[in-house]
Amino acid sequence: MIWQAIDKINRLARNGAPNKALQAAYNELMEAVQKGNEKAVEVAINEQSRYVAERITRTEMARAWADGFIAKMKKDADIVAVKFKLSSRHPGFDICDMYAKADMYGLGAGIYPKDKLPPLPVHPHCLCRYVEVIEGEVDMQQQRDQVREAGDKWLNSLPESRRAQVLGRKGLKAWEAGEDWQGYMRGYAGLREAESRLQMYKPVELSEKTITDKYQSPKGTIKEFQTRKVETATYDIHVSENVNLKPKMLAEVNRQINKCIDLLDVRNKEELPKIVIASNDDLNDALGSYMACENKLYINSETLHRKAYEKYLTTLENPASKNPLMTMLHEMIHWQDARKYVAEFGEITNPREYLEYIIAKHKKNVDELVKNGYNIKKVSDYAFDMAFKFRYDEVMTEYRVMRLLR
Ligand SMILES: [Zn+2]
Ligand SMILES: [Zn+2]
């Protein structure tokens, strides 16, 4: 029975971290969902919530259902997008109607990319659902962000009384005066990558053997620490003894590398750097660093706590980007520069020679920007500082980070 599975999931999820029992309960739920149809799920949830309303609310069950859906969606590469389906028993006219009708990403009415979902449940007692959109059903090349325009279009299609219902009187006035509906729509919490309490991360297993690593900061301080290889990682990842690497952080470093590969259009994955996850102290407060001679990329473990790092970035005065991918991308651009050099001139044996080459190469680009009236200060404080130190390689790396993540 669907509601039994959902109930079990909720009980297990309340007990903390995802585990095997939770995964089994989720499998049971998905099986039940697949056997019945959408309607049956809705009815089951409805009936049951009346029955055990005090113990498990309908909202909680809707949340559990969404958890199951999201966990499956994330694992299944055939699912390319998600359709937001309005419940036939929807209690009233509200934001859910917009989610179901507006074409916010150019993929069709109510269809969202996997990482830009309206969070479910949208509001208490919301029985709306996600429906899988499979590869071939939609042309993902058409994807473009038209959230604001699509919302405007939907609002324009409504009679005024309906508009006031979803925006409120004050919001309606503001919207009519040209403001973005996103600041006023009742129940709107943005479109984002959905998290599931059922998400299972790959466990972290480390090698027995340790390797001594030495990190030398730009100021010359040398820190020595032991590292172990992460046996369960997809890439060549090592971790310092001073870092307690959690499965979620390993998933994050993987996600970051994959995103960089996409953004930088990397073809040859064999040449990817050795990644060393080190502590803030190991790296003498540096967020990251790339060693061209050894093809080794150091990343500060603090940058792998995505939410906390994102928050930290908002406190900075003038960074190249506030995207938590920023540091990894910066170092991966250094990596890409170095690999281009190696392809042309062979392995880097003399770091000073390489540095001179790469600085001279990027000086031309910086000169070009400045000649065209570009203000380097606009890139980032770091880029501005580096321009004074004649580190044009750093200036252009920051410039590219800014352009890629804007
Ligand atoms: Zn709803
Ligand atoms: Zn740099």
Short mmCIF file of C-alpha atoms and ligand atoms in Angstrom, two decimals:
data_model
loop_
_atom_site.label_atom_id
_atom_site.label_comp_id
_atom_site.label_asym_id
_atom_site.label_seq_id
_atom_site.Cartn_x
_atom_site.Cartn_y
_atom_site.Cartn_z
CA MET A 1 0.00 0.00 0.00
CA ILE A 2 1.19 3.43 -0.91
CA TRP A 3 0.36 5.18 2.34
CA GLN A 4 2.09 2.51 4.39
CA ALA A 5 5.26 2.97 2.41
CA ILE A 6 5.03 6.72 2.77
CA ASP A 7 4.43 6.44 6.48
CA LYS A 8 7.46 4.21 6.87
CA ILE A 9 9.62 6.62 4.91
CA ASN A 10 8.58 9.50 7.09
CA ARG A 11 9.36 7.60 10.28
CA LEU A 12 12.78 6.55 8.99
CA ALA A 13 13.61 9.98 7.59
CA ARG A 14 12.87 11.55 10.98
CA ASN A 15 15.50 9.34 12.53
CA GLY A 16 18.25 11.10 10.65
CA ALA A 17 20.66 10.20 7.89
CA PRO A 18 19.63 8.09 4.89
CA ASN A 19 20.28 4.41 5.43
CA LYS A 20 19.52 1.05 3.88
CA ALA A 21 16.12 0.70 5.61
CA LEU A 22 15.08 4.06 4.29
CA GLN A 23 16.23 3.14 0.81
CA ALA A 24 14.20 -0.09 0.98
CA ALA A 25 11.10 1.80 2.13
CA TYR A 26 11.57 4.19 -0.75
CA ASN A 27 11.86 1.33 -3.25
CA GLU A 28 8.60 -0.04 -1.88
CA LEU A 29 6.96 3.31 -2.36
CA MET A 30 8.15 3.69 -5.94
CA GLU A 31 6.91 0.21 -6.72
CA ALA A 32 3.52 1.04 -5.27
CA VAL A 33 3.45 4.28 -7.19
CA GLN A 34 4.33 2.54 -10.44
CA LYS A 35 1.68 -0.13 -9.95
CA GLY A 36 -1.09 2.33 -9.24
CA ASN A 37 -1.58 5.48 -11.21
CA GLU A 38 -1.25 9.09 -10.17
CA LYS A 39 -4.90 9.19 -9.20
CA ALA A 40 -4.57 6.21 -6.90
CA VAL A 41 -1.70 7.88 -5.08
CA GLU A 42 -3.73 11.00 -4.57
CA VAL A 43 -6.75 9.11 -3.30
CA ALA A 44 -4.64 6.96 -0.99
CA ILE A 45 -2.93 9.97 0.51
CA ASN A 46 -6.25 11.72 0.93
CA GLU A 47 -8.02 8.82 2.57
CA GLN A 48 -5.16 8.04 4.86
CA SER A 49 -4.60 11.60 5.96
CA ARG A 50 -8.22 11.79 7.11
CA TYR A 51 -7.61 8.61 9.05
CA VAL A 52 -4.38 9.48 10.81
CA ALA A 53 -4.51 13.22 10.51
CA GLU A 54 -3.05 13.80 13.92
CA ARG A 55 -0.03 11.62 13.40
CA ILE A 56 0.93 12.23 9.83
CA THR A 57 -0.26 15.30 8.07
CA ARG A 58 -1.14 15.31 4.41
CA THR A 59 1.65 17.82 3.84
CA GLU A 60 4.19 15.50 5.38
CA MET A 61 3.06 12.70 3.12
CA ALA A 62 3.22 14.89 0.07
CA ARG A 63 6.77 15.72 1.12
CA ALA A 64 7.63 12.04 1.45
CA TRP A 65 6.20 11.38 -1.98
CA ALA A 66 8.32 14.20 -3.41
CA ASP A 67 11.40 12.74 -1.66
CA GLY A 68 10.81 9.44 -3.41
CA PHE A 69 10.31 11.09 -6.76
CA ILE A 70 13.37 13.31 -6.48
CA ALA A 71 15.65 10.46 -5.40
CA LYS A 72 14.54 8.40 -8.39
CA MET A 73 14.77 11.35 -10.76
CA LYS A 74 18.35 12.16 -9.72
CA LYS A 75 19.48 8.60 -10.35
CA ASP A 76 17.68 8.15 -13.66
CA ALA A 77 19.51 9.82 -16.55
CA ASP A 78 16.58 9.12 -18.91
CA ILE A 79 14.50 11.63 -16.99
CA VAL A 80 15.54 14.96 -18.49
CA ALA A 81 12.86 17.25 -17.11
CA VAL A 82 9.83 17.28 -14.82
CA LYS A 83 6.25 18.29 -15.48
CA PHE A 84 4.35 19.99 -12.68
CA LYS A 85 0.88 18.49 -12.50
CA LEU A 86 -1.94 20.27 -10.74
CA SER A 87 -3.93 18.04 -8.43
CA SER A 88 -7.53 17.48 -9.47
CA ARG A 89 -8.43 18.00 -5.83
CA HIS A 90 -6.51 21.21 -5.53
CA PRO A 91 -8.11 23.29 -2.75
CA GLY A 92 -8.24 26.61 -4.59
CA PHE A 93 -6.77 28.92 -7.18
CA ASP A 94 -3.16 29.72 -6.32
CA ILE A 95 0.48 29.66 -7.40
CA CYS A 96 0.19 25.96 -8.31
CA ASP A 97 -1.97 26.99 -11.28
CA MET A 98 0.90 29.09 -12.52
CA TYR A 99 3.45 26.30 -12.04
CA ALA A 100 1.26 24.00 -14.12
CA LYS A 101 0.49 26.45 -16.93
CA ALA A 102 3.43 28.82 -17.40
CA ASP A 103 6.24 27.89 -19.79
CA MET A 104 9.15 29.12 -17.69
CA TYR A 105 12.01 27.40 -19.49
CA GLY A 106 10.87 27.17 -23.09
CA LEU A 107 10.24 23.44 -22.69
CA GLY A 108 6.45 23.64 -22.69
CA ALA A 109 3.73 24.52 -20.21
CA GLY A 110 4.53 23.33 -16.70
CA ILE A 111 7.83 21.66 -17.68
CA TYR A 112 10.97 22.36 -15.63
CA PRO A 113 14.62 21.32 -15.98
CA LYS A 114 15.63 18.79 -13.31
CA ASP A 115 17.62 21.38 -11.36
CA LYS A 116 14.97 24.12 -11.43
CA LEU A 117 11.92 22.64 -9.75
CA PRO A 118 9.13 24.31 -7.82
CA PRO A 119 9.54 22.69 -4.39
CA LEU A 120 6.75 20.28 -3.42
CA PRO A 121 4.50 20.55 -1.49
CA VAL A 122 4.02 24.15 -2.59
CA HIS A 123 1.82 24.94 0.42
CA PRO A 124 0.05 22.98 3.21
CA HIS A 125 -2.49 20.53 1.79
CA CYS A 126 -0.98 20.83 -1.69
CA LEU A 127 -1.50 17.57 -3.55
CA CYS A 128 0.21 18.58 -6.77
CA ARG A 129 2.64 16.13 -8.33
CA TYR A 130 5.71 15.86 -10.47
CA VAL A 131 5.57 13.76 -13.60
CA GLU A 132 8.70 12.43 -15.33
CA VAL A 133 9.59 13.83 -18.73
CA ILE A 134 11.73 11.31 -20.60
CA GLU A 135 14.47 11.98 -23.14
CA GLY A 136 12.89 12.53 -26.56
CA GLU A 137 9.65 13.91 -25.16
CA VAL A 138 11.12 17.37 -24.98
CA ASP A 139 13.93 19.20 -26.77
CA MET A 140 16.32 20.30 -24.03
CA GLN A 141 18.20 22.49 -26.54
CA GLN A 142 15.24 24.84 -26.26
CA GLN A 143 15.94 25.46 -22.58
CA ARG A 144 16.20 29.14 -21.66
CA ASP A 145 15.37 31.09 -18.54
CA GLN A 146 12.16 33.02 -19.15
CA VAL A 147 10.73 32.71 -15.64
CA ARG A 148 9.78 36.34 -15.26
CA GLU A 149 8.29 36.68 -18.75
CA ALA A 150 6.31 33.43 -18.43
CA GLY A 151 4.90 34.56 -15.08
CA ASP A 152 3.94 37.91 -16.60
CA LYS A 153 2.24 36.16 -19.48
CA TRP A 154 0.28 33.95 -17.12
CA LEU A 155 -0.76 36.90 -14.95
CA ASN A 156 -1.84 38.83 -18.04
CA SER A 157 -4.14 35.96 -18.99
CA LEU A 158 -6.06 36.25 -15.70
CA PRO A 159 -8.95 38.47 -14.68
CA GLU A 160 -7.94 41.09 -12.14
CA SER A 161 -9.61 39.34 -9.21
CA ARG A 162 -7.46 36.26 -9.83
CA ARG A 163 -4.31 38.35 -10.05
CA ALA A 164 -5.05 39.89 -6.68
CA GLN A 165 -5.64 36.41 -5.29
CA VAL A 166 -2.09 35.27 -6.11
CA LEU A 167 -0.20 38.56 -5.72
CA GLY A 168 -2.15 40.24 -2.93
CA ARG A 169 -3.40 43.84 -3.29
CA LYS A 170 0.00 45.36 -2.63
CA GLY A 171 1.76 42.91 -4.92
CA LEU A 172 -0.73 43.56 -7.70
CA LYS A 173 -0.06 47.30 -7.52
CA ALA A 174 3.70 46.73 -7.56
CA TRP A 175 3.46 44.31 -10.47
CA GLU A 176 1.29 46.75 -12.41
CA ALA A 177 3.94 49.39 -11.75
CA GLY A 178 6.50 47.17 -13.47
CA GLU A 179 8.02 45.23 -10.58
CA ASP A 180 8.95 41.55 -10.80
CA TRP A 181 6.14 39.24 -9.70
CA GLN A 182 8.73 36.99 -8.07
CA GLY A 183 8.98 39.34 -5.12
CA TYR A 184 5.24 39.20 -4.45
CA MET A 185 3.71 35.91 -5.56
CA ARG A 186 2.21 34.15 -2.55
CA GLY A 187 4.04 30.94 -1.73
CA TYR A 188 6.82 31.54 -4.25
CA ALA A 189 10.15 30.25 -2.99
CA GLY A 190 12.15 30.24 -6.22
CA LEU A 191 12.94 27.40 -8.58
CA ARG A 192 15.89 25.28 -7.58
CA GLU A 193 17.61 21.96 -7.36
CA ALA A 194 15.37 19.84 -5.14
CA GLU A 195 16.85 17.94 -2.22
CA SER A 196 15.55 14.57 -1.15
CA ARG A 197 15.85 13.15 2.35
CA LEU A 198 16.37 9.84 0.58
CA GLN A 199 19.38 10.95 -1.34
CA MET A 200 22.06 8.29 -1.00
CA TYR A 201 25.64 9.40 -1.29
CA LYS A 202 28.53 7.15 -2.21
CA PRO A 203 30.37 6.17 0.98
CA VAL A 204 33.88 7.50 1.56
CA GLU A 205 36.47 4.73 1.65
CA LEU A 206 40.12 5.68 2.02
CA SER A 207 43.29 3.82 1.10
CA GLU A 208 45.38 2.28 3.87
CA LYS A 209 48.50 3.77 2.42
CA THR A 210 49.33 7.39 3.05
CA ILE A 211 51.38 9.78 0.96
CA THR A 212 53.18 12.79 2.37
CA ASP A 213 52.12 16.00 0.72
CA LYS A 214 53.77 19.39 0.94
CA TYR A 215 51.91 22.57 0.16
CA GLN A 216 53.89 25.71 -0.36
CA SER A 217 51.88 28.93 -0.14
CA PRO A 218 52.66 31.88 -2.42
CA LYS A 219 54.33 33.52 0.59
CA GLY A 220 56.63 30.53 0.95
CA THR A 221 55.21 28.83 4.04
CA ILE A 222 55.43 25.06 3.72
CA LYS A 223 52.85 22.79 5.32
CA GLU A 224 53.32 19.04 5.41
CA PHE A 225 50.47 16.58 5.82
CA GLN A 226 49.52 12.99 5.05
CA THR A 227 46.95 12.17 2.38
CA ARG A 228 44.95 9.07 1.48
CA LYS A 229 43.34 8.19 -1.82
CA VAL A 230 39.53 8.11 -1.90
CA GLU A 231 38.90 4.59 -3.24
CA THR A 232 35.21 5.21 -3.89
CA ALA A 233 35.69 8.35 -6.00
CA THR A 234 35.15 8.58 -9.75
CA TYR A 235 38.14 10.88 -10.20
CA ASP A 236 41.67 10.79 -8.76
CA ILE A 237 40.83 12.32 -5.41
CA HIS A 238 42.98 12.39 -2.28
CA VAL A 239 42.19 13.76 1.11
CA SER A 240 44.33 15.23 3.86
CA GLU A 241 44.41 13.58 7.28
CA ASN A 242 43.19 16.92 8.64
CA VAL A 243 39.89 16.73 6.77
CA ASN A 244 36.92 14.65 7.84
CA LEU A 245 35.57 13.91 4.39
CA LYS A 246 31.81 13.26 4.49
CA PRO A 247 29.90 11.50 1.68
CA LYS A 248 28.06 14.72 0.92
CA MET A 249 31.36 16.56 0.42
CA LEU A 250 32.60 13.84 -1.90
CA ALA A 251 29.38 14.18 -3.91
CA GLU A 252 29.95 17.93 -4.00
CA VAL A 253 33.52 17.70 -5.28
CA ASN A 254 32.28 15.30 -7.96
CA ARG A 255 29.49 17.67 -8.91
CA GLN A 256 31.91 20.58 -9.11
CA ILE A 257 34.36 18.71 -11.33
CA ASN A 258 31.53 17.61 -13.63
CA LYS A 259 30.21 21.16 -13.90
CA CYS A 260 33.70 22.47 -14.71
CA ILE A 261 34.13 19.80 -17.38
CA ASP A 262 30.90 21.04 -18.95
CA LEU A 263 31.68 24.74 -18.65
CA LEU A 264 35.23 24.40 -19.98
CA ASP A 265 34.21 21.96 -22.70
CA VAL A 266 36.83 19.43 -21.57
CA ARG A 267 37.28 16.54 -23.97
CA ASN A 268 40.25 14.65 -22.59
CA LYS A 269 39.30 13.47 -19.11
CA GLU A 270 42.46 11.37 -18.82
CA GLU A 271 44.47 14.49 -18.19
CA LEU A 272 42.34 15.70 -15.29
CA PRO A 273 44.45 16.78 -12.32
CA LYS A 274 45.06 14.84 -9.17
CA ILE A 275 42.70 16.49 -6.69
CA VAL A 276 43.80 16.97 -3.09
CA ILE A 277 41.13 18.00 -0.59
CA ALA A 278 42.98 19.80 2.18
CA SER A 279 42.08 21.73 5.30
CA ASN A 280 42.13 25.48 5.60
CA ASP A 281 45.21 25.19 7.77
CA ASP A 282 46.98 22.84 5.33
CA LEU A 283 46.50 25.45 2.62
CA ASN A 284 47.41 28.41 4.77
CA ASP A 285 43.92 29.89 4.21
CA ALA A 286 44.05 29.55 0.40
CA LEU A 287 40.75 28.40 -1.12
CA GLY A 288 42.47 26.46 -3.85
CA SER A 289 45.67 26.15 -5.80
CA TYR A 290 46.90 24.45 -8.96
CA MET A 291 50.42 23.06 -9.35
CA ALA A 292 51.18 22.90 -13.07
CA CYS A 293 54.35 20.76 -12.79
CA GLU A 294 52.61 17.98 -10.88
CA ASN A 295 49.19 18.48 -12.47
CA LYS A 296 47.79 18.67 -8.97
CA LEU A 297 44.84 20.71 -7.76
CA TYR A 298 44.41 21.59 -4.10
CA ILE A 299 40.92 22.42 -2.96
CA ASN A 300 40.02 23.78 0.48
CA SER A 301 37.51 21.44 2.14
CA GLU A 302 35.50 24.48 3.29
CA THR A 303 34.46 25.07 -0.33
CA LEU A 304 32.75 21.67 -0.36
CA HIS A 305 30.08 22.60 2.18
CA ARG A 306 27.94 24.10 -0.54
CA LYS A 307 25.37 26.02 1.53
CA ALA A 308 27.89 27.38 4.03
CA TYR A 309 30.30 28.34 1.27
CA GLU A 310 27.56 30.08 -0.68
CA LYS A 311 26.75 32.06 2.45
CA TYR A 312 30.40 32.95 2.94
CA LEU A 313 30.65 34.21 -0.64
CA THR A 314 27.77 36.62 -0.09
CA THR A 315 29.85 38.31 2.64
CA LEU A 316 32.68 39.13 0.21
CA GLU A 317 32.89 42.66 -1.15
CA ASN A 318 33.73 42.00 -4.79
CA PRO A 319 34.33 38.37 -5.81
CA ALA A 320 34.41 37.23 -9.47
CA SER A 321 31.27 35.24 -8.71
CA LYS A 322 29.12 34.26 -5.75
CA ASN A 323 28.56 30.80 -7.16
CA PRO A 324 30.07 28.10 -4.88
CA LEU A 325 31.62 26.59 -8.00
CA MET A 326 33.87 29.63 -8.23
CA THR A 327 37.02 28.24 -6.59
CA MET A 328 37.04 24.91 -8.38
CA LEU A 329 36.41 26.64 -11.70
CA HIS A 330 39.25 29.09 -11.07
CA GLU A 331 41.71 26.25 -10.47
CA MET A 332 40.36 24.19 -13.36
CA ILE A 333 40.98 27.14 -15.70
CA HIS A 334 44.63 27.16 -14.54
CA TRP A 335 44.63 23.44 -15.23
CA GLN A 336 43.24 23.89 -18.73
CA ASP A 337 45.83 26.56 -19.53
CA ALA A 338 48.59 24.24 -18.38
CA ARG A 339 47.30 21.30 -20.44
CA LYS A 340 47.19 23.48 -23.55
CA TYR A 341 50.82 24.36 -22.92
CA VAL A 342 51.77 20.70 -22.45
CA ALA A 343 50.01 19.73 -25.69
CA GLU A 344 52.06 22.33 -27.54
CA PHE A 345 55.45 22.27 -25.81
CA GLY A 346 55.60 19.05 -23.79
CA GLU A 347 55.66 18.46 -20.04
CA ILE A 348 56.28 21.38 -17.69
CA THR A 349 59.61 20.81 -16.02
CA ASN A 350 60.55 24.33 -15.11
CA PRO A 351 57.75 26.09 -13.19
CA ARG A 352 59.33 29.53 -13.51
CA GLU A 353 59.58 29.20 -17.29
CA TYR A 354 55.96 28.14 -17.53
CA LEU A 355 54.82 31.01 -15.31
CA GLU A 356 56.65 33.53 -17.49
CA TYR A 357 55.06 32.05 -20.59
CA ILE A 358 51.51 32.07 -19.21
CA ILE A 359 51.84 35.60 -17.79
CA ALA A 360 53.10 36.91 -21.15
CA LYS A 361 50.31 35.08 -22.97
CA HIS A 362 47.60 36.64 -20.84
CA LYS A 363 49.21 40.07 -20.73
CA LYS A 364 48.06 40.45 -24.34
CA ASN A 365 44.48 39.67 -23.31
CA VAL A 366 44.55 42.06 -20.37
CA ASP A 367 46.06 44.81 -22.56
CA GLU A 368 43.28 44.24 -25.07
CA LEU A 369 40.60 44.57 -22.38
CA VAL A 370 42.15 47.72 -20.94
CA LYS A 371 42.61 49.23 -24.40
CA ASN A 372 38.88 48.77 -24.95
CA GLY A 373 38.15 50.71 -21.79
CA TYR A 374 37.46 47.71 -19.58
CA ASN A 375 37.84 48.30 -15.85
CA ILE A 376 39.67 45.36 -14.22
CA LYS A 377 38.21 46.38 -10.88
CA LYS A 378 34.87 45.18 -12.26
CA VAL A 379 36.17 41.59 -12.45
CA SER A 380 37.03 41.19 -8.77
CA ASP A 381 39.16 42.69 -6.00
CA TYR A 382 41.54 39.79 -6.41
CA ALA A 383 41.91 40.42 -10.17
CA PHE A 384 42.58 44.11 -9.49
CA ASP A 385 45.19 43.24 -6.91
CA MET A 386 46.84 40.73 -9.24
CA ALA A 387 47.00 43.27 -12.09
CA PHE A 388 49.20 45.41 -9.83
CA LYS A 389 51.43 42.41 -9.23
CA PHE A 390 51.68 41.76 -12.98
CA ARG A 391 50.00 38.36 -12.58
CA TYR A 392 48.01 38.63 -15.80
CA ASP A 393 47.35 34.88 -15.73
CA GLU A 394 45.37 35.41 -12.52
CA VAL A 395 43.55 38.44 -13.91
CA MET A 396 42.37 36.50 -16.97
CA THR A 397 41.45 33.46 -14.88
CA GLU A 398 39.21 35.64 -12.74
CA TYR A 399 37.79 37.29 -15.84
CA ARG A 400 36.89 33.89 -17.28
CA VAL A 401 35.32 32.74 -14.00
CA MET A 402 33.18 35.85 -14.00
CA ARG A 403 32.10 35.35 -17.61
CA LEU A 404 31.33 31.65 -17.20
CA LEU A 405 29.34 31.97 -13.98
CA ARG A 406 27.53 35.21 -14.51
ZN ZN B 1 -0.61 22.57 -5.20
ZN ZN B 2 44.66 31.52 -9.51
#
